[in-house]
Amino acid sequence: MSGRFPFHTGLQHEVIQPERPYGLNLSITTAAQHLKELGYATHIVGKWHLGFCSKQYTPTQRGFDSFFGYYLGAEDYYTHRRAGSVPNGAKDRNIDGLDFHRDAAEAYSNVLTDNGTYSAYAFGDAAVDIINNHDAAKGPLYLYLPFQSVHAPLQAPQRFLNMYNFIKDKKRHTFSAMVSAMDEAIGNVTRALENRGMWNNTLMIFTADNGGPVTVGANNWPLRGGKHTVWEGGTRGSAFIHGAMLNKTGYTFNGMMHSVDWYPTVVSAAGGKVDDPGMDGIDMWPTLQNNLTSPRTGFVYNIDKTGNVSAIRVGKYKYIKGHPGTPDGWVPAPKVDMGVEEYLARYEADAKPDSGPWLFDLDADPLEKSNLYSSMPDQVKIMETQLSEYMQHYVADLFSQHNPDPKCDPALYSGAWSPGWC
């Protein structure tokens, strides 16, 4: 949404927790704001998680005409509630509130009628409604649809669970069911676009935002590690795009691309151009449209002083300093008759007991098994020089600068997580 590496926005350490009063820097022009300037109707359905303590941080103040979804993360899929805690003397006080909202411009409302509705159903239906009510005569549509799926807590409707009764690992069982529930919702959205005659003029982008969390049903084999790490298993995501405006189709793009590139790429596909000296993203539209060589030659996985980790890519080389995160190791997906305890024990047994820094040649070693740090000192110097250049523009993380604030308590706002306390 910002086109910037997290260490340039102060969002490199942890996610925005419900009790902490900060969000994406208000000076940043979001992708939605840019597309709105190009004449697009802009709508978001699903997860926001870029701040909500003040209305200024919320989606309808950051370029979206409407918002239906949740401000935070890890809500219950049915009750749409989120727990938190705030300081209360020597012991924290637990708090809890609804995080389900329908916002339009200055009209903010908490959604109280969908308690019991699985979020993938609610978000799919809301997206279909936006498509059905879109007036193409007034301009094109930008629909941002970040589903809650597939994310903890692991919950799925029974009819999807029944599809995977052969999987013994209960977490993998539920995770698989959640994927199918999301898949059905996406099918309903694409069908709505077809029914409105919009599909042939739609660019659809489907993308992951990180590797899978192996402790809650996901698997990234043969890559190393998982979510919460800078290993390839935690950072390398898959994606696909579809649209009649692609000059070449049916190919797999293996070039270098970072998630920050989606912002300028989407704007370019819409006929615009991003002219922002702070932009880290690169316009990949000509590359993806024609299957060309990637213009990107490097990027930052993350630089987080508080978390004691730095990881960068320069050409085919990857460099990690500090603590890369856990889990570590290379473990295939569990067999259908394997329990979760046995599966996670295999991760612990497979963790590589070396210590950094690490240097990898990802062309020759995409699984990160051969540390070249000691054998390639000249390349290490190149990586250190690049890392030093990045550090000159480091923005201190906002998490460490903002303590939990009791004023966030949903009890003060009719039982819902709401803006107005920072």
Short mmCIF file of C-alpha atoms in Angstrom, two decimals:
data_model
loop_
_atom_site.label_atom_id
_atom_site.label_comp_id
_atom_site.label_asym_id
_atom_site.label_seq_id
_atom_site.Cartn_x
_atom_site.Cartn_y
_atom_site.Cartn_z
CA MET A 1 0.00 0.00 0.00
CA SER A 2 2.98 2.33 0.54
CA GLY A 3 5.51 0.98 -1.97
CA ARG A 4 8.17 1.29 0.73
CA PHE A 5 10.32 -1.22 2.57
CA PRO A 6 9.13 -1.48 6.20
CA PHE A 7 12.41 -0.10 7.59
CA HIS A 8 11.61 3.13 5.70
CA THR A 9 8.21 3.49 7.41
CA GLY A 10 8.99 2.38 10.97
CA LEU A 11 6.85 -0.75 10.58
CA GLN A 12 9.72 -3.25 10.50
CA HIS A 13 9.23 -4.62 14.03
CA GLU A 14 6.09 -6.59 14.85
CA VAL A 15 2.65 -5.85 13.46
CA ILE A 16 0.53 -2.95 14.72
CA GLN A 17 -0.98 -4.27 17.93
CA PRO A 18 -4.46 -3.09 18.92
CA GLU A 19 -3.25 -1.18 21.97
CA ARG A 20 -0.45 0.82 20.32
CA PRO A 21 -1.24 4.30 18.94
CA TYR A 22 0.45 4.50 15.54
CA GLY A 23 -0.04 3.64 11.88
CA LEU A 24 1.36 4.08 8.39
CA ASN A 25 2.91 7.55 8.16
CA LEU A 26 0.23 10.02 7.08
CA SER A 27 2.63 11.81 4.72
CA ILE A 28 2.75 8.74 2.46
CA THR A 29 0.45 8.70 -0.55
CA THR A 30 -1.09 5.24 -0.73
CA ALA A 31 -1.74 3.20 -3.86
CA ALA A 32 -5.46 3.80 -3.39
CA GLN A 33 -4.97 7.58 -3.29
CA HIS A 34 -2.96 7.43 -6.49
CA LEU A 35 -5.57 5.32 -8.28
CA LYS A 36 -8.32 7.64 -7.09
CA GLU A 37 -6.46 10.51 -8.74
CA LEU A 38 -6.61 8.45 -11.96
CA GLY A 39 -10.39 8.34 -11.73
CA TYR A 40 -10.89 4.95 -10.11
CA ALA A 41 -13.64 4.05 -7.68
CA THR A 42 -11.66 2.54 -4.79
CA HIS A 43 -12.94 -0.02 -2.31
CA ILE A 44 -11.36 -2.28 0.30
CA VAL A 45 -12.94 -5.44 1.70
CA GLY A 46 -11.10 -7.40 4.39
CA LYS A 47 -7.97 -6.66 6.40
CA TRP A 48 -6.49 -3.17 6.87
CA HIS A 49 -3.88 -3.34 9.67
CA LEU A 50 -2.16 -0.04 8.89
CA GLY A 51 -3.44 1.86 11.92
CA PHE A 52 -6.79 2.91 13.36
CA CYS A 53 -6.20 4.89 16.60
CA SER A 54 -7.17 8.06 14.72
CA LYS A 55 -9.62 8.34 11.83
CA GLN A 56 -6.76 9.77 9.79
CA TYR A 57 -5.16 6.31 9.70
CA THR A 58 -8.27 4.45 8.53
CA PRO A 59 -8.94 3.33 4.94
CA THR A 60 -11.50 5.96 3.93
CA GLN A 61 -8.98 8.67 4.86
CA ARG A 62 -6.21 6.93 2.91
CA GLY A 63 -7.79 6.85 -0.54
CA PHE A 64 -10.66 4.37 -0.33
CA ASP A 65 -14.28 5.28 -1.03
CA SER A 66 -15.48 2.51 1.27
CA PHE A 67 -14.22 -0.05 3.74
CA PHE A 68 -15.83 -3.25 4.98
CA GLY A 69 -13.68 -5.40 7.20
CA TYR A 70 -11.38 -5.27 10.19
CA TYR A 71 -8.74 -2.79 11.29
CA LEU A 72 -6.43 -5.28 13.01
CA GLY A 73 -5.49 -8.94 12.59
CA ALA A 74 -6.18 -12.41 14.03
CA GLU A 75 -9.88 -11.83 14.73
CA ASP A 76 -12.29 -14.67 15.35
CA TYR A 77 -13.69 -15.70 11.95
CA TYR A 78 -17.24 -15.92 13.27
CA THR A 79 -17.63 -13.40 16.11
CA HIS A 80 -15.17 -10.92 14.54
CA ARG A 81 -13.79 -10.06 17.96
CA ARG A 82 -10.16 -9.38 18.88
CA ALA A 83 -8.52 -9.60 22.29
CA GLY A 84 -5.85 -7.31 23.68
CA SER A 85 -4.29 -6.14 26.94
CA VAL A 86 -3.30 -2.84 28.53
CA PRO A 87 -1.15 -1.93 31.56
CA ASN A 88 -2.91 -2.18 34.90
CA GLY A 89 -0.37 -1.74 37.65
CA ALA A 90 1.90 -4.75 38.05
CA LYS A 91 -0.33 -6.94 35.89
CA ASP A 92 -1.83 -6.30 32.45
CA ARG A 93 -5.60 -6.09 32.10
CA ASN A 94 -7.18 -8.16 29.34
CA ILE A 95 -9.61 -6.39 27.03
CA ASP A 96 -11.71 -7.52 24.10
CA GLY A 97 -13.82 -5.94 21.39
CA LEU A 98 -15.57 -6.20 18.06
CA ASP A 99 -13.43 -5.46 15.02
CA PHE A 100 -15.89 -5.40 12.15
CA HIS A 101 -16.59 -2.11 10.42
CA ARG A 102 -18.33 -0.52 7.49
CA ASP A 103 -16.91 2.93 6.73
CA ALA A 104 -17.64 5.46 4.01
CA ALA A 105 -16.00 8.89 4.02
CA GLU A 106 -16.95 10.36 7.44
CA ALA A 107 -19.66 7.75 8.14
CA TYR A 108 -18.16 5.16 10.49
CA SER A 109 -20.23 2.22 11.73
CA ASN A 110 -19.57 -1.03 13.56
CA VAL A 111 -21.08 -4.11 11.95
CA LEU A 112 -23.20 -5.84 14.57
CA THR A 113 -25.38 -8.01 12.33
CA ASP A 114 -22.86 -10.57 11.07
CA ASN A 115 -22.01 -12.33 14.32
CA GLY A 116 -21.78 -15.97 13.30
CA THR A 117 -21.04 -15.29 9.62
CA TYR A 118 -17.73 -16.80 8.51
CA SER A 119 -15.49 -13.98 7.28
CA ALA A 120 -14.71 -15.50 3.88
CA TYR A 121 -18.46 -15.58 3.18
CA ALA A 122 -18.96 -12.02 4.42
CA PHE A 123 -16.03 -10.60 2.46
CA GLY A 124 -16.86 -12.52 -0.71
CA ASP A 125 -20.47 -11.32 -0.59
CA ALA A 126 -19.38 -7.72 0.06
CA ALA A 127 -17.00 -7.81 -2.91
CA VAL A 128 -19.77 -9.17 -5.14
CA ASP A 129 -22.07 -6.36 -4.00
CA ILE A 130 -19.45 -3.75 -4.90
CA ILE A 131 -19.05 -5.27 -8.37
CA ASN A 132 -22.80 -5.47 -8.93
CA ASN A 133 -23.30 -1.85 -7.87
CA HIS A 134 -20.33 -0.39 -9.73
CA ASP A 135 -21.26 2.20 -12.36
CA ALA A 136 -18.68 1.70 -15.12
CA ALA A 137 -19.90 4.86 -16.84
CA LYS A 138 -18.41 6.88 -13.98
CA GLY A 139 -14.97 5.27 -14.19
CA PRO A 140 -13.01 2.05 -13.56
CA LEU A 141 -12.94 0.01 -10.35
CA TYR A 142 -10.07 -0.77 -7.97
CA LEU A 143 -11.13 -3.47 -5.52
CA TYR A 144 -8.58 -4.42 -2.85
CA LEU A 145 -9.67 -7.73 -1.30
CA PRO A 146 -7.26 -8.91 1.45
CA PHE A 147 -9.14 -11.91 2.87
CA GLN A 148 -8.69 -12.89 6.50
CA SER A 149 -7.94 -16.37 5.17
CA VAL A 150 -5.64 -18.08 5.64
CA HIS A 151 -4.48 -16.80 9.04
CA ALA A 152 -4.76 -17.81 12.66
CA PRO A 153 -7.02 -18.53 14.44
CA LEU A 154 -7.67 -21.75 12.51
CA GLN A 155 -11.43 -21.93 11.88
CA ALA A 156 -13.49 -23.27 8.98
CA PRO A 157 -17.10 -24.21 8.20
CA GLN A 158 -17.92 -27.86 8.72
CA ARG A 159 -18.67 -28.58 5.06
CA PHE A 160 -15.10 -27.65 4.14
CA LEU A 161 -13.68 -29.58 7.08
CA ASN A 162 -15.53 -32.63 5.82
CA MET A 163 -13.54 -32.43 2.58
CA TYR A 164 -10.30 -33.16 4.44
CA ASN A 165 -11.27 -35.75 7.07
CA PHE A 166 -8.45 -37.97 5.77
CA ILE A 167 -5.82 -35.57 7.22
CA LYS A 168 -4.87 -36.57 10.78
CA ASP A 169 -2.96 -33.37 11.64
CA LYS A 170 -5.84 -31.21 12.93
CA LYS A 171 -4.08 -27.95 12.13
CA ARG A 172 -3.30 -29.05 8.58
CA HIS A 173 -6.86 -30.37 8.33
CA THR A 174 -8.39 -27.01 9.26
CA PHE A 175 -5.84 -24.99 7.28
CA SER A 176 -6.75 -26.96 4.12
CA ALA A 177 -10.45 -26.36 4.74
CA MET A 178 -9.84 -22.62 5.14
CA VAL A 179 -8.07 -22.49 1.77
CA SER A 180 -11.05 -24.14 0.09
CA ALA A 181 -13.48 -21.72 1.75
CA MET A 182 -11.46 -18.78 0.44
CA ASP A 183 -11.21 -20.39 -2.98
CA GLU A 184 -14.99 -20.64 -3.20
CA ALA A 185 -15.36 -16.97 -2.25
CA ILE A 186 -12.85 -15.92 -4.92
CA GLY A 187 -14.79 -17.97 -7.45
CA ASN A 188 -17.93 -16.04 -6.52
CA VAL A 189 -16.08 -12.77 -7.13
CA THR A 190 -14.74 -13.77 -10.55
CA ARG A 191 -18.22 -15.04 -11.51
CA ALA A 192 -19.71 -11.66 -10.57
CA LEU A 193 -17.16 -9.92 -12.80
CA GLU A 194 -18.12 -12.23 -15.65
CA ASN A 195 -21.83 -11.67 -15.10
CA ARG A 196 -21.35 -7.89 -15.19
CA GLY A 197 -19.30 -8.12 -18.38
CA MET A 198 -16.23 -6.76 -16.56
CA TRP A 199 -13.98 -9.83 -16.52
CA ASN A 200 -12.36 -9.30 -19.93
CA ASN A 201 -11.27 -5.82 -18.86
CA THR A 202 -10.07 -6.84 -15.39
CA LEU A 203 -6.48 -7.30 -14.24
CA MET A 204 -6.62 -9.78 -11.37
CA ILE A 205 -3.67 -10.09 -9.02
CA PHE A 206 -3.57 -12.88 -6.47
CA THR A 207 -0.59 -12.81 -4.15
CA ALA A 208 0.68 -14.03 -0.79
CA ASP A 209 2.26 -11.58 1.64
CA ASN A 210 4.67 -14.00 3.36
CA GLY A 211 5.60 -17.63 3.71
CA GLY A 212 3.37 -20.02 5.61
CA PRO A 213 3.40 -20.39 9.42
CA VAL A 214 4.47 -24.00 9.89
CA THR A 215 3.20 -24.14 13.47
CA VAL A 216 -0.40 -23.60 12.37
CA GLY A 217 -0.83 -25.92 9.43
CA ALA A 218 1.21 -24.37 6.61
CA ASN A 219 4.29 -25.76 4.91
CA ASN A 220 7.02 -24.23 2.75
CA TRP A 221 9.09 -27.27 1.79
CA PRO A 222 11.62 -27.46 0.21
CA LEU A 223 12.44 -23.92 1.30
CA ARG A 224 14.00 -23.21 4.67
CA GLY A 225 11.94 -21.97 7.62
CA GLY A 226 8.60 -20.22 7.69
CA LYS A 227 6.68 -17.09 8.60
CA HIS A 228 8.34 -14.83 11.21
CA THR A 229 11.76 -15.53 9.65
CA VAL A 230 13.89 -14.02 6.90
CA TRP A 231 14.62 -17.48 5.49
CA GLU A 232 13.24 -18.06 2.01
CA GLY A 233 10.42 -20.17 3.44
CA GLY A 234 9.24 -17.14 5.39
CA THR A 235 9.67 -14.51 2.70
CA ARG A 236 9.26 -16.06 -0.74
CA GLY A 237 5.62 -15.91 -1.80
CA SER A 238 3.74 -17.10 -4.84
CA ALA A 239 1.42 -15.04 -7.00
CA PHE A 240 -0.38 -15.01 -10.33
CA ILE A 241 -1.92 -12.36 -12.56
CA HIS A 242 -4.65 -12.70 -15.15
CA GLY A 243 -5.98 -10.27 -17.71
CA ALA A 244 -6.58 -9.70 -21.39
CA MET A 245 -4.13 -6.79 -21.26
CA LEU A 246 -1.19 -9.19 -20.80
CA ASN A 247 0.70 -9.55 -24.08
CA LYS A 248 2.20 -12.89 -23.02
CA THR A 249 0.42 -15.48 -20.89
CA GLY A 250 0.86 -19.06 -19.77
CA TYR A 251 4.40 -18.57 -18.48
CA THR A 252 6.09 -18.70 -15.09
CA PHE A 253 8.00 -15.55 -14.17
CA ASN A 254 11.10 -16.36 -12.13
CA GLY A 255 12.62 -12.89 -12.10
CA MET A 256 13.29 -10.85 -8.97
CA MET A 257 10.29 -8.96 -7.62
CA HIS A 258 9.38 -7.56 -4.19
CA SER A 259 5.93 -6.89 -2.76
CA VAL A 260 6.67 -3.14 -2.74
CA ASP A 261 6.68 -3.35 -6.55
CA TRP A 262 2.92 -3.96 -6.75
CA TYR A 263 2.14 -0.29 -6.03
CA PRO A 264 3.94 1.27 -9.02
CA THR A 265 3.10 -1.76 -11.17
CA VAL A 266 -0.65 -1.44 -10.61
CA VAL A 267 -0.53 2.33 -11.12
CA SER A 268 1.37 1.78 -14.38
CA ALA A 269 -1.17 -0.80 -15.56
CA ALA A 270 -3.87 1.79 -14.85
CA GLY A 271 -2.16 4.30 -17.11
CA GLY A 272 -0.42 6.34 -14.43
CA LYS A 273 3.12 6.84 -13.20
CA VAL A 274 4.52 7.08 -9.69
CA ASP A 275 6.81 10.07 -9.23
CA ASP A 276 7.85 9.72 -5.59
CA PRO A 277 11.52 9.95 -4.55
CA GLY A 278 10.76 7.86 -1.45
CA MET A 279 9.34 4.95 -3.45
CA ASP A 280 11.20 1.66 -3.08
CA GLY A 281 8.91 -0.16 -5.51
CA ILE A 282 9.81 -0.59 -9.18
CA ASP A 283 7.31 -0.56 -12.05
CA MET A 284 7.16 -4.18 -13.17
CA TRP A 285 4.20 -3.80 -15.54
CA PRO A 286 6.15 -3.91 -18.85
CA THR A 287 8.14 -6.86 -17.46
CA LEU A 288 5.10 -8.90 -16.42
CA GLN A 289 3.05 -7.87 -19.44
CA ASN A 290 5.71 -9.12 -21.85
CA ASN A 291 7.76 -11.66 -19.82
CA LEU A 292 10.90 -9.52 -19.89
CA THR A 293 13.99 -9.58 -17.69
CA SER A 294 13.32 -8.07 -14.27
CA PRO A 295 14.71 -4.55 -13.76
CA ARG A 296 15.14 -5.28 -10.05
CA THR A 297 18.63 -6.33 -8.93
CA GLY A 298 18.27 -6.30 -5.15
CA PHE A 299 16.01 -5.59 -2.18
CA VAL A 300 15.68 -5.60 1.59
CA TYR A 301 14.09 -8.56 3.36
CA ASN A 302 14.10 -6.57 6.57
CA ILE A 303 16.32 -4.38 8.69
CA ASP A 304 15.19 -4.30 12.31
CA LYS A 305 17.54 -3.08 15.02
CA THR A 306 15.11 -3.94 17.79
CA GLY A 307 14.71 -7.48 16.47
CA ASN A 308 18.47 -7.75 15.81
CA VAL A 309 18.20 -8.82 12.18
CA SER A 310 19.29 -7.49 8.81
CA ALA A 311 18.75 -9.36 5.57
CA ILE A 312 19.33 -8.08 2.05
CA ARG A 313 19.61 -9.37 -1.51
CA VAL A 314 22.17 -8.16 -4.07
CA GLY A 315 21.97 -9.99 -7.38
CA LYS A 316 22.02 -13.71 -6.69
CA TYR A 317 23.44 -13.27 -3.19
CA LYS A 318 21.55 -13.10 0.08
CA TYR A 319 23.12 -11.78 3.28
CA ILE A 320 21.77 -12.22 6.82
CA LYS A 321 23.12 -10.76 10.07
CA GLY A 322 21.68 -11.23 13.54
CA HIS A 323 18.79 -13.53 14.37
CA PRO A 324 16.91 -14.76 11.27
CA GLY A 325 13.95 -15.99 13.30
CA THR A 326 12.34 -19.36 13.90
CA PRO A 327 11.28 -21.94 12.83
CA ASP A 328 14.34 -23.16 10.98
CA GLY A 329 14.82 -26.30 8.92
CA TRP A 330 13.53 -28.11 5.85
CA VAL A 331 10.57 -30.38 6.47
CA PRO A 332 8.12 -31.80 3.91
CA ALA A 333 4.40 -31.39 4.50
CA PRO A 334 3.05 -33.93 7.01
CA LYS A 335 1.73 -37.20 5.69
CA VAL A 336 -2.03 -37.49 5.95
CA ASP A 337 -1.72 -39.93 8.85
CA MET A 338 0.81 -37.84 10.81
CA GLY A 339 -0.19 -35.91 13.94
CA VAL A 340 0.83 -32.29 14.51
CA GLU A 341 3.16 -33.13 17.42
CA GLU A 342 5.19 -35.50 15.30
CA TYR A 343 5.32 -32.99 12.46
CA LEU A 344 6.59 -30.10 14.58
CA ALA A 345 9.13 -32.36 16.28
CA ARG A 346 10.62 -32.99 12.85
CA TYR A 347 11.15 -29.24 12.45
CA GLU A 348 12.99 -29.03 15.74
CA ALA A 349 15.17 -32.00 14.80
CA ASP A 350 15.95 -30.60 11.35
CA ALA A 351 16.95 -27.08 12.45
CA LYS A 352 20.44 -26.26 11.22
CA PRO A 353 22.65 -25.53 14.26
CA ASP A 354 24.94 -23.00 12.60
CA SER A 355 25.21 -19.32 13.47
CA GLY A 356 25.55 -16.28 11.27
CA PRO A 357 26.33 -14.14 9.53
CA TRP A 358 25.12 -16.03 6.46
CA LEU A 359 25.87 -15.55 2.78
CA PHE A 360 24.01 -17.63 0.21
CA ASP A 361 24.12 -17.91 -3.57
CA LEU A 362 20.39 -18.34 -4.19
CA ASP A 363 20.85 -19.26 -7.85
CA ALA A 364 22.93 -22.30 -6.89
CA ASP A 365 21.47 -22.81 -3.42
CA PRO A 366 17.82 -21.64 -3.16
CA LEU A 367 17.35 -23.89 -0.11
CA GLU A 368 19.99 -21.97 1.90
CA LYS A 369 22.05 -24.99 2.92
CA SER A 370 25.58 -23.77 2.12
CA ASN A 371 26.83 -20.75 4.05
CA LEU A 372 29.49 -18.97 1.96
CA TYR A 373 30.31 -16.29 4.54
CA SER A 374 33.80 -17.60 5.37
CA SER A 375 34.76 -18.58 1.83
CA MET A 376 33.74 -15.37 -0.03
CA PRO A 377 35.11 -12.38 1.94
CA ASP A 378 35.05 -10.07 -1.10
CA GLN A 379 31.34 -10.68 -1.66
CA VAL A 380 30.71 -10.15 2.06
CA LYS A 381 32.34 -6.71 1.74
CA ILE A 382 29.98 -5.88 -1.14
CA MET A 383 27.00 -6.92 0.95
CA GLU A 384 28.22 -4.95 3.97
CA THR A 385 28.67 -1.84 1.83
CA GLN A 386 25.12 -2.15 0.50
CA LEU A 387 23.75 -2.74 3.99
CA SER A 388 25.56 0.37 5.25
CA GLU A 389 23.96 2.42 2.48
CA TYR A 390 20.52 1.17 3.49
CA MET A 391 21.22 1.99 7.13
CA GLN A 392 21.75 5.64 6.26
CA HIS A 393 18.00 5.87 5.64
CA TYR A 394 16.84 3.74 8.56
CA VAL A 395 13.67 4.88 10.33
CA ALA A 396 13.40 3.83 13.98
CA ASP A 397 10.61 1.34 14.55
CA LEU A 398 7.31 2.75 15.83
CA PHE A 399 6.52 -0.29 17.96
CA SER A 400 9.31 0.57 20.42
CA GLN A 401 8.25 4.21 20.57
CA HIS A 402 4.59 3.61 21.45
CA ASN A 403 3.51 1.81 24.60
CA PRO A 404 0.06 0.25 24.99
CA ASP A 405 -2.51 2.96 25.75
CA PRO A 406 -5.51 2.17 28.00
CA LYS A 407 -7.55 4.72 26.03
CA CYS A 408 -7.86 2.09 23.28
CA ASP A 409 -10.24 -0.04 25.41
CA PRO A 410 -13.25 -1.05 23.30
CA ALA A 411 -15.43 -0.66 26.39
CA LEU A 412 -15.06 3.10 25.86
CA TYR A 413 -16.44 2.80 22.32
CA SER A 414 -19.59 0.70 22.61
CA GLY A 415 -17.58 -2.50 22.73
CA ALA A 416 -15.68 -2.09 19.45
CA TRP A 417 -12.08 -1.32 18.50
CA SER A 418 -12.54 2.23 17.22
CA PRO A 419 -10.56 5.34 16.25
CA GLY A 420 -10.46 8.42 18.43
CA TRP A 421 -7.79 7.77 21.08
CA CYS A 422 -4.59 9.15 19.59
#
